[in-house]
């Protein structure tokens, strides 16, 4: 056991993790809530720096959180995090790229994304590239910083102004309207919000995109989950001698949904952590790594006393949206003529018909992707409120909707028969309540952000007793695994520095 455990005689069922002494130095008791990327990173960094009195309370029966590599068909798929985004300044790439063959450029990174209209016609590549470049230029424009309204208002104004210039006189009104709807869907999926009219054009926190390939896929049976083994020093063939292999399985207590954290717990200064199954733990520090969605739903009852205003406003103000995936397995390879990435553009009349059909939920699907190393699998990417509603539908309804879309956007192609279906349901899962964080108008109105969420809570003795990690606490790499891992290292280092 990595820590000593005893039953308290003063409170039946009280589990107390007793600090041990190593080389004359007290080994503090540390509880980490959540065994996702941030939790595993924090535990690993602490353990590898000599802290041994660590336990991880995980509400589910697995570790990894929103890294969710799952067997499907003859291989694996990623229900959660899928690609390593960027190389320079990306801790995931830095850690994984030293292992030959573990990472490779994804099949979707070939810049061959195709825009297909609901007539079945493909938008000419040159036209699609011009529109995409123009749209990206608006999103990245410095003029956003001085615009007082929403991102949606800013984008649509600049979009129509630009299209009115002679350089775009060849773009028909129909195509312009379709592209605008598509690009909104694209941005919704990229940043996990329901509408860009909920997002401020001028944002305090700005995501910093690591330079390099943004679509790097994983080889191997463990997929993205391999990064958890690398971080914890347990990856086969690990050559980094600075990493002590962390006994992750012995640190984690599964099925422990944390219901309350008394951060001004006992007269002795202990923090008291309670879980829904009735277990009670005493500790010196807690690192909370649960999703922002869980904090939004539970923070009012999860912390006693209530969190300081700075943390509360961040939980209220930051946005936490939903992006879901549907993986479809066919009994034959995806037809060669179907592109690696297909973005869906709807004529108004076709979209009206879709909304009036049994497949109305399928409006949530913005894109189809091929899957690396799985030639018979196609993935549909779903966004927003419609995507959340789709979580409540049965598999037969989802299957029929996928076939309906493929008849339109894969017209004339034979996909074979569907033999398997797998999908994520991040919003309805009480352990996540969404996919990843972004910024909203409320974020800016409350003058809050990731730094505020990650502000440690201190007791009367100015000790950092309650710490926060997770992608939503990372001001420059929110919404990513590398942002989550960085935040776990950050909070572990905070405690390491405190005790040094």
Coordinates of C-alpha atoms in Angstrom, one line a residue:
X1 CA 0.0 0.0 0.0
X2 CA 1.3 3.5 -0.8
X3 CA -0.1 4.9 2.4
X4 CA -1.0 3.8 5.9
X5 CA -4.7 3.4 6.7
X6 CA -6.4 3.1 10.0
X7 CA -10.0 3.2 11.4
X8 CA -10.7 6.2 13.5
X9 CA -12.2 5.4 16.9
X10 CA -13.9 8.8 17.0
X11 CA -16.0 8.3 13.9
X12 CA -17.3 5.0 12.7
X13 CA -16.3 4.4 9.1
X14 CA -13.7 7.3 9.0
X15 CA -10.8 6.4 6.8
X16 CA -7.7 8.4 7.9
X17 CA -4.5 8.5 5.8
X18 CA -1.7 8.8 8.2
X19 CA 1.3 10.9 7.3
X20 CA 4.5 9.0 7.4
X21 CA 8.0 10.3 7.9
X22 CA 10.6 9.7 5.2
X23 CA 14.2 10.8 6.0
X24 CA 12.8 13.0 8.8
X25 CA 10.4 14.8 6.6
X26 CA 6.6 14.5 6.9
X27 CA 4.9 13.0 3.9
X28 CA 1.7 14.9 3.6
X29 CA -1.6 13.3 2.8
X30 CA -2.9 14.2 -0.6
X31 CA -6.2 13.2 -2.2
X32 CA -6.8 13.7 -5.9
X33 CA -10.4 13.8 -7.0
X34 CA -10.7 12.3 -10.5
X35 CA -8.4 9.9 -12.4
X36 CA -8.5 11.6 -15.8
X37 CA -5.4 13.1 -17.5
X38 CA -5.0 15.9 -15.0
X39 CA -5.4 13.6 -12.0
X40 CA -3.0 11.0 -13.3
X41 CA -0.5 13.7 -14.2
X42 CA -0.7 15.3 -10.7
X43 CA -0.4 12.0 -8.9
X44 CA 2.5 10.9 -11.1
X45 CA 4.5 14.1 -10.6
X46 CA 4.0 14.0 -6.9
X47 CA 4.9 10.3 -6.6
X48 CA 8.0 10.8 -8.8
X49 CA 9.1 13.6 -6.5
X50 CA 8.9 11.4 -3.4
X51 CA 5.4 12.0 -2.2
X52 CA 3.9 8.6 -1.3
X53 CA 0.8 9.4 0.8
X54 CA -1.4 9.8 -2.3
X55 CA -4.8 8.4 -3.1
X56 CA -7.0 9.1 -6.1
X57 CA -10.8 9.0 -5.7
X58 CA -12.4 8.0 -9.0
X59 CA -16.2 7.9 -9.4
X60 CA -16.2 5.4 -12.3
X61 CA -14.6 2.0 -12.7
X62 CA -11.8 3.0 -15.0
X63 CA -9.2 5.7 -15.2
X64 CA -8.6 8.1 -18.1
X65 CA -11.6 10.4 -17.9
X66 CA -12.2 12.0 -21.3
X67 CA -9.4 9.9 -22.7
X68 CA -11.5 6.9 -23.5
X69 CA -9.9 4.4 -25.9
X70 CA -12.4 1.7 -26.6
X71 CA -12.3 -1.6 -28.6
X72 CA -14.5 -1.5 -31.7
X73 CA -14.5 -3.8 -34.7
X74 CA -11.0 -5.3 -35.3
X75 CA -9.3 -2.4 -33.6
X76 CA -9.9 0.6 -31.3
X77 CA -11.6 4.0 -31.5
X78 CA -11.4 7.1 -29.3
X79 CA -14.7 8.1 -27.7
X80 CA -13.0 11.1 -26.2
X81 CA -9.7 12.7 -27.0
X82 CA -8.6 11.6 -30.4
X83 CA -5.7 13.6 -31.9
X84 CA -2.6 15.2 -30.6
X85 CA -2.9 18.8 -31.6
X86 CA 0.4 20.4 -32.4
X87 CA 4.0 19.7 -31.6
X88 CA 5.9 22.7 -30.2
X89 CA 4.8 23.5 -26.7
X90 CA 2.6 20.4 -26.5
X91 CA 3.5 18.2 -23.5
X92 CA 1.7 15.2 -25.0
X93 CA 3.7 15.4 -28.2
X94 CA 6.9 16.0 -26.3
X95 CA 6.4 12.9 -24.1
X96 CA 5.1 10.6 -26.8
X97 CA 7.2 11.5 -29.8
X98 CA 10.3 9.9 -28.3
X99 CA 8.8 6.5 -28.9
X100 CA 9.3 5.5 -32.5
X101 CA 6.0 4.7 -34.3
X102 CA 3.7 5.7 -31.5
X103 CA 2.5 8.9 -33.3
X104 CA 1.7 9.4 -37.0
X105 CA 0.1 12.1 -39.1
X106 CA -3.7 11.3 -39.2
X107 CA -5.4 10.5 -42.5
X108 CA -7.5 13.6 -41.9
X109 CA -4.4 15.8 -41.9
X110 CA -4.0 15.7 -45.7
X111 CA -5.9 19.0 -46.1
X112 CA -8.3 17.2 -48.4
X113 CA -11.5 18.0 -46.6
X114 CA -14.4 18.2 -49.0
X115 CA -17.5 20.3 -48.7
X116 CA -20.5 18.4 -50.1
X117 CA -23.9 20.1 -50.6
X118 CA -27.2 18.4 -49.9
X119 CA -27.7 18.1 -53.7
X120 CA -24.8 15.6 -53.6
X121 CA -22.5 18.1 -55.5
X122 CA -19.0 18.8 -54.2
X123 CA -17.9 22.4 -53.8
X124 CA -14.9 22.9 -56.1
X125 CA -11.7 22.6 -54.2
X126 CA -10.4 26.1 -55.1
X127 CA -13.7 27.7 -54.1
X128 CA -13.8 25.8 -50.8
X129 CA -10.2 26.7 -50.0
X130 CA -10.9 30.4 -50.6
X131 CA -14.0 30.4 -48.4
X132 CA -12.2 28.4 -45.6
X133 CA -9.2 30.8 -45.7
X134 CA -11.4 33.8 -45.6
X135 CA -13.4 32.4 -42.6
X136 CA -10.3 31.5 -40.7
X137 CA -9.0 35.0 -41.3
X138 CA -12.1 36.5 -39.7
X139 CA -11.9 34.2 -36.7
X140 CA -8.2 35.2 -36.2
X141 CA -8.7 38.9 -36.9
X142 CA -7.3 41.4 -34.4
X143 CA -10.5 43.4 -34.9
X144 CA -12.3 41.0 -32.7
X145 CA -10.5 42.6 -29.7
X146 CA -12.4 45.9 -30.1
X147 CA -15.8 44.5 -31.1
X148 CA -18.3 44.8 -28.3
X149 CA -20.8 42.1 -29.4
X150 CA -20.8 38.4 -29.9
X151 CA -18.5 36.3 -32.0
X152 CA -21.5 35.4 -34.2
X153 CA -22.3 39.1 -34.8
X154 CA -18.7 39.9 -35.6
X155 CA -18.3 36.9 -37.9
X156 CA -21.5 37.4 -39.9
X157 CA -20.9 41.1 -40.4
X158 CA -17.3 40.6 -41.6
X159 CA -18.3 37.6 -43.7
X160 CA -21.0 39.4 -45.7
X161 CA -18.8 42.5 -46.0
X162 CA -16.0 40.4 -47.4
X163 CA -18.2 38.5 -49.8
X164 CA -19.5 41.8 -51.2
X165 CA -16.0 42.6 -52.5
X166 CA -15.1 41.9 -56.2
X167 CA -12.8 39.1 -55.2
X168 CA -15.8 37.0 -54.2
X169 CA -18.3 38.0 -56.9
X170 CA -18.3 34.4 -58.3
X171 CA -19.7 33.0 -55.0
X172 CA -23.5 32.5 -55.3
X173 CA -25.8 33.6 -52.5
X174 CA -26.9 29.9 -52.0
X175 CA -23.4 28.7 -51.5
X176 CA -22.5 31.7 -49.2
X177 CA -25.5 30.9 -47.0
X178 CA -24.7 27.2 -46.9
X179 CA -21.0 27.8 -46.0
X180 CA -22.0 30.2 -43.2
X181 CA -24.2 27.5 -41.6
X182 CA -21.5 24.9 -42.1
X183 CA -18.7 27.1 -40.6
X184 CA -20.8 27.9 -37.6
X185 CA -21.2 24.1 -37.1
X186 CA -17.5 23.7 -37.6
X187 CA -16.7 26.3 -35.0
X188 CA -19.3 24.8 -32.6
X189 CA -17.5 21.5 -32.8
X190 CA -14.0 23.0 -32.5
X191 CA -14.8 25.0 -29.4
X192 CA -17.8 23.1 -27.9
X193 CA -20.4 25.8 -27.6
X194 CA -24.0 25.7 -28.8
X195 CA -24.0 29.0 -30.7
X196 CA -21.3 31.6 -31.5
X197 CA -23.9 34.2 -30.5
X198 CA -23.2 33.1 -26.9
X199 CA -19.5 33.8 -27.2
X200 CA -17.9 37.2 -26.9
X201 CA -15.9 38.4 -29.9
X202 CA -13.3 39.8 -27.5
X203 CA -12.0 37.1 -25.2
X204 CA -9.7 37.6 -22.2
X205 CA -8.4 34.0 -22.3
X206 CA -7.0 33.1 -25.7
X207 CA -6.2 29.6 -26.8
X208 CA -2.6 29.2 -28.0
X209 CA -2.3 26.7 -30.7
X210 CA 1.0 24.7 -30.5
X211 CA 2.9 24.9 -33.8
X212 CA 3.1 21.9 -36.1
X213 CA 0.7 19.2 -37.3
X214 CA -2.7 19.7 -35.6
X215 CA -4.0 16.2 -36.5
X216 CA -1.6 13.6 -35.1
X217 CA -3.0 10.1 -34.6
X218 CA -1.9 7.3 -32.3
X219 CA -0.6 3.8 -33.3
X220 CA -0.8 0.8 -31.0
X221 CA -3.5 -1.0 -29.1
X222 CA -3.8 1.5 -26.4
X223 CA -4.4 4.5 -28.6
X224 CA -4.5 7.9 -26.8
X225 CA -4.5 6.0 -23.5
X226 CA -0.8 5.3 -24.0
X227 CA -0.1 8.9 -22.8
X228 CA -1.3 7.9 -19.3
X229 CA 1.3 5.1 -19.1
X230 CA 4.0 7.5 -20.4
X231 CA 3.2 10.2 -17.8
X232 CA 3.2 7.6 -15.0
X233 CA 6.4 6.0 -16.1
X234 CA 4.7 2.7 -17.0
X235 CA 5.0 2.7 -20.8
X236 CA 6.8 -0.4 -22.1
X237 CA 10.3 0.5 -23.0
X238 CA 10.4 3.7 -21.0
X239 CA 13.9 5.1 -21.1
X240 CA 13.4 8.2 -19.0
X241 CA 15.3 7.3 -15.8
X242 CA 13.9 10.4 -14.0
X243 CA 10.5 8.8 -14.0
X244 CA 9.8 6.3 -11.1
X245 CA 7.0 3.9 -12.3
X246 CA 3.9 5.0 -10.4
X247 CA 1.7 2.1 -9.0
X248 CA -1.5 3.8 -10.4
X249 CA -3.7 0.8 -9.7
X250 CA -2.9 0.9 -6.0
X251 CA -3.4 4.6 -5.7
X252 CA -6.9 4.7 -7.2
X253 CA -10.1 3.9 -5.2
X254 CA -12.9 3.3 -7.8
X255 CA -16.6 4.0 -7.4
X256 CA -15.9 7.0 -5.1
X257 CA -18.1 9.9 -6.2
X258 CA -17.0 12.8 -4.0
X259 CA -20.1 14.5 -2.5
X260 CA -18.5 16.9 -0.1
X261 CA -15.1 18.5 0.7
X262 CA -14.9 20.3 4.1
X263 CA -11.8 22.4 3.4
X264 CA -11.9 23.9 6.8
X265 CA -12.5 20.5 8.1
X266 CA -11.2 19.7 11.6
X267 CA -9.7 21.8 14.4
X268 CA -6.4 20.1 13.6
X269 CA -6.5 21.7 10.1
X270 CA -7.4 18.5 8.3
X271 CA -9.5 18.5 5.2
X272 CA -12.4 16.1 5.3
X273 CA -13.6 14.4 2.1
X274 CA -16.9 12.5 1.9
X275 CA -18.0 10.2 -0.9
X276 CA -21.5 9.1 -1.8
X277 CA -21.0 5.5 -0.6
X278 CA -20.5 6.9 3.0
X279 CA -16.7 6.8 3.1
X280 CA -14.9 9.6 4.8
X281 CA -11.3 10.6 4.4
X282 CA -9.0 13.0 6.3
X283 CA -6.2 14.6 4.3
X284 CA -4.0 17.6 4.2
X285 CA -4.6 18.7 0.6
X286 CA -7.1 18.0 -2.1
X287 CA -6.5 18.4 -5.9
X288 CA -9.9 18.6 -7.6
X289 CA -9.7 17.5 -11.3
X290 CA -13.3 16.8 -12.1
X291 CA -14.8 18.3 -15.2
X292 CA -16.2 21.8 -15.3
X293 CA -19.6 20.3 -16.0
X294 CA -19.4 18.3 -12.7
X295 CA -18.4 21.5 -10.9
X296 CA -21.3 23.4 -12.4
X297 CA -23.8 20.7 -11.3
X298 CA -22.4 20.0 -7.9
X299 CA -20.2 22.8 -6.6
X300 CA -22.9 24.3 -4.4
X301 CA -23.1 21.2 -2.3
X302 CA -19.6 19.8 -3.0
X303 CA -17.6 22.3 -0.9
X304 CA -18.0 23.4 2.7
X305 CA -17.8 26.2 3.3
X306 CA -18.7 27.6 -0.1
X307 CA -15.9 28.3 -2.4
X308 CA -14.4 31.8 -2.6
X309 CA -16.1 34.2 -5.0
X310 CA -13.2 34.0 -7.5
X311 CA -13.7 30.2 -8.0
X312 CA -17.5 30.4 -7.9
X313 CA -17.6 33.1 -10.6
X314 CA -15.3 31.0 -12.8
X315 CA -17.5 27.9 -12.5
X316 CA -20.5 30.0 -13.4
X317 CA -18.9 32.0 -16.1
X318 CA -16.9 29.5 -18.1
X319 CA -18.8 27.6 -20.8
X320 CA -18.9 23.8 -21.0
X321 CA -20.3 22.4 -24.1
X322 CA -21.0 19.1 -25.8
X323 CA -19.3 17.4 -28.7
X324 CA -20.2 13.8 -29.4
X325 CA -19.1 11.1 -31.8
X326 CA -20.9 8.2 -33.5
X327 CA -18.7 5.4 -34.8
X328 CA -20.2 3.2 -37.5
X329 CA -18.7 -0.2 -38.5
X330 CA -19.5 -1.5 -42.0
X331 CA -19.0 -5.0 -43.4
X332 CA -16.8 -3.5 -46.2
X333 CA -14.2 -0.7 -46.4
X334 CA -15.5 2.8 -46.8
X335 CA -15.7 3.5 -50.5
X336 CA -12.5 5.0 -52.0
X337 CA -14.4 7.9 -53.5
X338 CA -15.6 9.0 -50.1
X339 CA -13.1 11.6 -48.8
X340 CA -11.2 11.4 -45.5
X341 CA -13.2 14.4 -44.2
X342 CA -16.6 15.5 -45.4
X343 CA -18.3 18.7 -44.2
X344 CA -22.0 18.9 -44.7
X345 CA -23.6 21.9 -46.5
X346 CA -27.4 22.1 -46.5
X347 CA -29.8 23.8 -48.9
X348 CA -32.5 25.6 -47.0
X349 CA -35.3 23.4 -48.4
X350 CA -33.3 20.2 -47.6
X351 CA -32.6 21.4 -44.1
X352 CA -36.3 22.2 -43.6
X353 CA -37.2 18.7 -44.8
X354 CA -34.7 17.2 -42.5
X355 CA -36.1 19.1 -39.5
X356 CA -39.6 17.8 -40.3
X357 CA -38.4 14.2 -40.7
X358 CA -37.7 11.4 -38.1
X359 CA -34.0 12.2 -38.6
X360 CA -34.2 15.8 -37.3
X361 CA -31.6 15.0 -34.7
X362 CA -29.0 14.5 -37.5
X363 CA -28.8 18.2 -38.1
X364 CA -26.3 17.9 -35.2
X365 CA -23.8 16.1 -37.5
X366 CA -21.5 18.6 -39.1
X367 CA -18.7 16.3 -40.4
X368 CA -17.9 12.7 -41.3
X369 CA -14.3 11.4 -40.7
X370 CA -12.5 8.3 -41.7
X371 CA -10.7 6.6 -38.8
X372 CA -7.0 5.8 -38.8
X373 CA -6.2 2.1 -38.9
X374 CA -9.9 1.2 -39.3
X375 CA -10.8 1.2 -43.0
X376 CA -14.4 -0.1 -42.3
X377 CA -15.2 2.6 -39.7
X378 CA -16.7 6.0 -40.3
X379 CA -17.2 8.6 -37.6
X380 CA -19.9 11.3 -37.4
X381 CA -19.1 14.4 -35.4
X382 CA -22.1 16.0 -33.5
X383 CA -22.5 19.4 -31.9
X384 CA -24.6 21.4 -29.6
X385 CA -28.2 21.0 -28.3
X386 CA -29.2 18.6 -31.1
X387 CA -26.2 16.4 -30.3
X388 CA -27.2 16.4 -26.6
X389 CA -30.8 15.4 -27.5
X390 CA -29.4 12.6 -29.7
X391 CA -27.9 11.0 -26.6
X392 CA -31.4 10.0 -25.5
X393 CA -32.3 8.2 -28.8
X394 CA -31.9 4.5 -29.3
X395 CA -29.2 3.0 -31.6
X396 CA -31.7 2.0 -34.3
X397 CA -32.8 5.7 -34.7
X398 CA -29.2 6.8 -34.9
X399 CA -28.3 4.1 -37.4
X400 CA -31.2 5.1 -39.7
X401 CA -30.2 8.7 -39.5
X402 CA -26.6 7.9 -40.5
X403 CA -27.9 6.0 -43.5
X404 CA -30.1 8.8 -44.5
X405 CA -27.2 11.3 -44.5
X406 CA -24.9 8.9 -46.4
X407 CA -27.6 8.6 -49.2
X408 CA -27.4 12.4 -49.5
X409 CA -23.7 13.2 -49.0
X410 CA -22.3 9.8 -50.3
X411 CA -24.7 9.6 -53.2
X412 CA -24.1 6.7 -55.5
X413 CA -21.6 5.0 -53.2
X414 CA -22.0 1.6 -51.7
X415 CA -21.1 1.6 -48.0
X416 CA -22.2 -2.0 -47.3
X417 CA -24.1 -3.0 -44.2
X418 CA -23.7 -1.6 -40.7
X419 CA -22.5 -4.2 -38.4
X420 CA -21.6 -2.1 -35.3
X421 CA -22.5 1.2 -33.7
X422 CA -20.7 3.0 -30.9
X423 CA -21.3 6.5 -29.6
X424 CA -20.3 8.9 -26.8
X425 CA -22.9 10.5 -24.4
X426 CA -20.8 13.0 -22.6
X427 CA -23.6 15.3 -21.6
X428 CA -25.9 12.8 -20.0
X429 CA -23.0 11.2 -18.1
X430 CA -23.1 12.6 -14.6
X431 CA -19.4 12.1 -14.3
X432 CA -18.7 14.7 -17.1
X433 CA -21.8 16.6 -18.1
X434 CA -20.2 17.8 -21.3
X435 CA -17.0 17.5 -23.4
X436 CA -14.7 20.5 -22.8
X437 CA -14.6 24.1 -21.8
X438 CA -14.8 27.3 -23.8
X439 CA -15.6 31.0 -23.2
X440 CA -18.9 32.7 -23.3
X441 CA -20.3 36.3 -23.0
X442 CA -20.9 35.4 -19.4
X443 CA -17.2 34.6 -18.9
X444 CA -16.3 38.1 -20.1
X445 CA -19.1 39.9 -18.2
X446 CA -17.9 38.3 -14.9
X447 CA -14.3 39.1 -15.8
X448 CA -13.3 35.5 -15.1
X449 CA -11.5 32.7 -16.8
X450 CA -9.3 29.6 -16.4
X451 CA -6.8 31.3 -14.0
X452 CA -9.6 32.2 -11.7
X453 CA -10.9 28.6 -11.7
X454 CA -7.4 27.3 -10.9
X455 CA -6.9 29.7 -8.0
X456 CA -6.0 27.5 -4.9
X457 CA -8.1 27.8 -1.8
X458 CA -6.1 28.4 1.4
X459 CA -6.9 27.9 5.0
X460 CA -6.4 30.3 7.9
X461 CA -2.7 29.3 8.1
X462 CA -2.4 30.2 4.4
X463 CA -1.8 26.6 3.4
X464 CA -3.1 25.6 -0.1
X465 CA -5.6 23.0 1.0
X466 CA -7.9 22.9 -2.0
X467 CA -6.3 23.0 -5.5
X468 CA -7.9 22.7 -9.0
X469 CA -6.6 21.1 -12.1
X470 CA -8.1 20.0 -15.4
X471 CA -8.3 21.4 -18.9
X472 CA -10.8 24.2 -17.9
X473 CA -8.1 25.6 -15.5
X474 CA -5.6 26.1 -18.3
X475 CA -5.8 29.6 -19.7
X476 CA -3.9 28.9 -22.9
X477 CA -4.5 25.2 -23.6
X478 CA -8.0 24.7 -22.4
X479 CA -10.2 22.0 -24.1
X480 CA -7.1 19.7 -24.7
X481 CA -5.4 16.7 -23.1
X482 CA -2.1 18.6 -23.1
X483 CA -3.8 21.4 -21.3
X484 CA -5.1 18.9 -18.7
X485 CA -1.7 17.3 -18.2
X486 CA 0.0 20.6 -17.9
X487 CA -2.5 21.7 -15.2
X488 CA -1.9 18.5 -13.2
X489 CA 1.8 19.0 -13.3
X490 CA 1.2 22.7 -12.3
X491 CA -0.8 21.8 -9.1
X492 CA 1.6 19.0 -8.2
X493 CA 4.5 21.5 -8.5
X494 CA 2.6 23.9 -6.3
X495 CA 2.6 21.4 -3.5
X496 CA 6.1 20.2 -4.2
X497 CA 7.3 23.9 -4.0
X498 CA 5.3 24.5 -0.8
X499 CA 7.0 21.6 1.0
X500 CA 10.4 22.4 -0.4

